[in-house]
């Protein structure tokens, strides 16, 4: 009889302990998993896309035709993301009747008077101040022919106009 009582006591004693241990573990683990998932997603979403870390971006910058489907696919896939690249101001025009707001036509790589290829980027309806010029060489104004280092947010791509809309985060004369 003493052995039975000990067995009963032993079987009763461990039962509450695992239950007590499981409950806090279950409450803590999902929270940790959610936090971990959010922490893992945040750096990926904030990683700046460059030609060094994204083959699709490199391919899009190197197309010859500004209407190439690669450009639209890239713009849709990476809408809202940040890209960084070397480009140039191919053309600057007044936005509507404004004299201090402009539409900037941007091509990748260095400025050339004789050739252009790749996506036709546009900063539409921005002042020079809105371009967030940085660096040691900040001019009072910028013109067609200026080579820039651009960090911008991907907005959209219009197949009809073949314009790839960007929202400038920072630009630097190079």
GROMACS .gro file of C-alpha atoms in nm:
model
  174
    1UNK     CA    1   0.000   0.000   0.000
    2UNK     CA    2   0.284   0.239   0.075
    3UNK     CA    3   0.421   0.186  -0.274
    4UNK     CA    4   0.084   0.268  -0.429
    5UNK     CA    5   0.059   0.588  -0.229
    6UNK     CA    6   0.408   0.692  -0.339
    7UNK     CA    7   0.320   0.618  -0.700
    8UNK     CA    8   0.006   0.823  -0.672
    9UNK     CA    9   0.193   1.108  -0.511
   10UNK     CA   10   0.463   1.099  -0.776
   11UNK     CA   11   0.214   1.089  -1.060
   12UNK     CA   12   0.013   1.374  -0.908
   13UNK     CA   13   0.313   1.593  -0.831
   14UNK     CA   14   0.462   1.615  -1.182
   15UNK     CA   15   0.131   1.685  -1.352
   16UNK     CA   16   0.093   2.045  -1.229
   17UNK     CA   17   0.460   2.125  -1.292
   18UNK     CA   18   0.464   2.053  -1.668
   19UNK     CA   19   0.132   2.232  -1.704
   20UNK     CA   20   0.275   2.531  -1.520
   21UNK     CA   21   0.586   2.521  -1.739
   22UNK     CA   22   0.395   2.481  -2.065
   23UNK     CA   23   0.159   2.771  -2.009
   24UNK     CA   24   0.431   3.041  -1.975
   25UNK     CA   25   0.632   2.889  -2.258
   26UNK     CA   26   0.332   2.900  -2.491
   27UNK     CA   27   0.260   3.261  -2.396
   28UNK     CA   28   0.622   3.371  -2.448
   29UNK     CA   29   0.709   3.171  -2.760
   30UNK     CA   30   0.449   3.318  -2.998
   31UNK     CA   31   0.543   3.669  -2.888
   32UNK     CA   32   0.909   3.593  -2.950
   33UNK     CA   33   0.827   3.441  -3.289
   34UNK     CA   34   0.621   3.743  -3.393
   35UNK     CA   35   0.892   3.984  -3.283
   36UNK     CA   36   1.154   3.776  -3.458
   37UNK     CA   37   0.952   3.770  -3.781
   38UNK     CA   38   0.898   4.146  -3.767
   39UNK     CA   39   1.267   4.206  -3.700
   40UNK     CA   40   1.360   3.983  -3.992
   41UNK     CA   41   1.122   4.160  -4.231
   42UNK     CA   42   1.216   4.515  -4.139
   43UNK     CA   43   1.579   4.509  -4.265
   44UNK     CA   44   1.473   4.340  -4.589
   45UNK     CA   45   1.205   4.599  -4.657
   46UNK     CA   46   1.443   4.883  -4.578
   47UNK     CA   47   1.742   4.749  -4.773
   48UNK     CA   48   1.831   4.992  -5.048
   49UNK     CA   49   1.828   4.830  -5.391
   50UNK     CA   50   2.148   4.886  -5.592
   51UNK     CA   51   2.302   4.733  -5.903
   52UNK     CA   52   2.543   4.550  -5.669
   53UNK     CA   53   2.272   4.369  -5.469
   54UNK     CA   54   1.988   4.329  -5.722
   55UNK     CA   55   2.032   4.169  -6.064
   56UNK     CA   56   1.682   4.276  -6.174
   57UNK     CA   57   1.770   4.642  -6.115
   58UNK     CA   58   2.098   4.605  -6.305
   59UNK     CA   59   1.909   4.443  -6.595
   60UNK     CA   60   1.645   4.721  -6.593
   61UNK     CA   61   1.912   4.994  -6.604
   62UNK     CA   62   2.088   4.826  -6.894
   63UNK     CA   63   1.793   4.780  -7.132
   64UNK     CA   64   1.807   4.977  -7.456
   65UNK     CA   65   1.431   5.039  -7.485
   66UNK     CA   66   1.257   5.250  -7.216
   67UNK     CA   67   0.940   5.046  -7.289
   68UNK     CA   68   1.103   4.710  -7.220
   69UNK     CA   69   0.871   4.487  -7.009
   70UNK     CA   70   1.157   4.433  -6.760
   71UNK     CA   71   1.110   4.793  -6.643
   72UNK     CA   72   0.739   4.755  -6.572
   73UNK     CA   73   0.798   4.424  -6.392
   74UNK     CA   74   1.068   4.582  -6.177
   75UNK     CA   75   0.852   4.887  -6.092
   76UNK     CA   76   0.557   4.670  -5.991
   77UNK     CA   77   0.762   4.425  -5.787
   78UNK     CA   78   0.956   4.693  -5.600
   79UNK     CA   79   0.694   4.970  -5.565
   80UNK     CA   80   0.755   5.163  -5.246
   81UNK     CA   81   1.112   5.035  -5.211
   82UNK     CA   82   1.424   5.251  -5.223
   83UNK     CA   83   1.671   5.238  -5.512
   84UNK     CA   84   2.016   5.395  -5.540
   85UNK     CA   85   2.201   5.456  -5.866
   86UNK     CA   86   2.410   5.694  -6.072
   87UNK     CA   87   2.208   5.890  -6.324
   88UNK     CA   88   2.182   6.222  -6.497
   89UNK     CA   89   1.935   6.497  -6.569
   90UNK     CA   90   1.850   6.453  -6.935
   91UNK     CA   91   1.587   6.727  -6.940
   92UNK     CA   92   1.433   6.977  -6.701
   93UNK     CA   93   1.105   7.154  -6.776
   94UNK     CA   94   0.869   7.377  -6.582
   95UNK     CA   95   0.582   7.184  -6.428
   96UNK     CA   96   0.269   7.339  -6.580
   97UNK     CA   97   0.264   7.715  -6.522
   98UNK     CA   98   0.504   7.699  -6.227
   99UNK     CA   99   0.847   7.858  -6.249
  100UNK     CA  100   0.992   7.695  -5.936
  101UNK     CA  101   0.850   7.343  -5.979
  102UNK     CA  102   0.986   7.112  -6.243
  103UNK     CA  103   0.961   6.780  -6.415
  104UNK     CA  104   1.307   6.623  -6.426
  105UNK     CA  105   1.375   6.354  -6.686
  106UNK     CA  106   1.642   6.123  -6.547
  107UNK     CA  107   1.845   5.862  -6.734
  108UNK     CA  108   2.075   5.608  -6.573
  109UNK     CA  109   2.453   5.642  -6.591
  110UNK     CA  110   2.642   5.951  -6.717
  111UNK     CA  111   2.495   6.231  -6.927
  112UNK     CA  112   2.538   6.205  -7.304
  113UNK     CA  113   2.417   6.441  -7.575
  114UNK     CA  114   2.424   6.166  -7.838
  115UNK     CA  115   2.273   5.858  -7.675
  116UNK     CA  116   2.036   5.745  -7.404
  117UNK     CA  117   1.921   5.403  -7.293
  118UNK     CA  118   1.752   5.237  -7.001
  119UNK     CA  119   1.445   5.345  -6.811
  120UNK     CA  120   1.322   5.700  -6.845
  121UNK     CA  121   1.291   5.801  -6.481
  122UNK     CA  122   1.102   6.113  -6.382
  123UNK     CA  123   1.085   6.336  -6.079
  124UNK     CA  124   0.749   6.500  -6.154
  125UNK     CA  125   0.642   6.827  -5.990
  126UNK     CA  126   0.943   6.888  -5.764
  127UNK     CA  127   1.136   7.200  -5.673
  128UNK     CA  128   1.515   7.189  -5.666
  129UNK     CA  129   1.484   7.198  -5.286
  130UNK     CA  130   1.263   6.884  -5.299
  131UNK     CA  131   1.546   6.687  -5.458
  132UNK     CA  132   1.718   6.691  -5.117
  133UNK     CA  133   2.061   6.773  -5.254
  134UNK     CA  134   2.344   6.652  -5.029
  135UNK     CA  135   2.722   6.651  -5.037
  136UNK     CA  136   2.997   6.911  -5.065
  137UNK     CA  137   2.889   7.052  -5.402
  138UNK     CA  138   2.531   7.177  -5.365
  139UNK     CA  139   2.451   7.418  -5.649
  140UNK     CA  140   2.178   7.684  -5.638
  141UNK     CA  141   2.011   7.517  -5.935
  142UNK     CA  142   2.054   7.205  -6.142
  143UNK     CA  143   2.024   7.165  -6.515
  144UNK     CA  144   2.019   6.909  -6.791
  145UNK     CA  145   2.361   6.754  -6.814
  146UNK     CA  146   2.421   6.728  -6.439
  147UNK     CA  147   2.535   6.383  -6.328
  148UNK     CA  148   2.377   6.276  -6.000
  149UNK     CA  149   2.395   6.002  -5.743
  150UNK     CA  150   2.028   5.928  -5.672
  151UNK     CA  151   1.849   5.764  -5.382
  152UNK     CA  152   1.475   5.749  -5.451
  153UNK     CA  153   1.157   5.563  -5.375
  154UNK     CA  154   0.999   5.358  -5.655
  155UNK     CA  155   0.655   5.503  -5.729
  156UNK     CA  156   0.512   5.365  -6.056
  157UNK     CA  157   0.568   5.298  -6.424
  158UNK     CA  158   0.337   5.421  -6.700
  159UNK     CA  159   0.348   5.199  -7.010
  160UNK     CA  160   0.195   5.469  -7.233
  161UNK     CA  161   0.443   5.743  -7.152
  162UNK     CA  162   0.721   5.496  -7.064
  163UNK     CA  163   0.795   5.710  -6.758
  164UNK     CA  164   0.919   5.545  -6.440
  165UNK     CA  165   0.810   5.776  -6.156
  166UNK     CA  166   1.044   5.820  -5.861
  167UNK     CA  167   1.018   6.016  -5.536
  168UNK     CA  168   1.362   6.161  -5.451
  169UNK     CA  169   1.505   6.083  -5.109
  170UNK     CA  170   1.846   6.238  -5.175
  171UNK     CA  171   2.048   6.349  -5.475
  172UNK     CA  172   2.413   6.441  -5.497
  173UNK     CA  173   2.605   6.608  -5.778
  174UNK     CA  174   2.886   6.378  -5.887
   0.00000   0.00000   0.00000
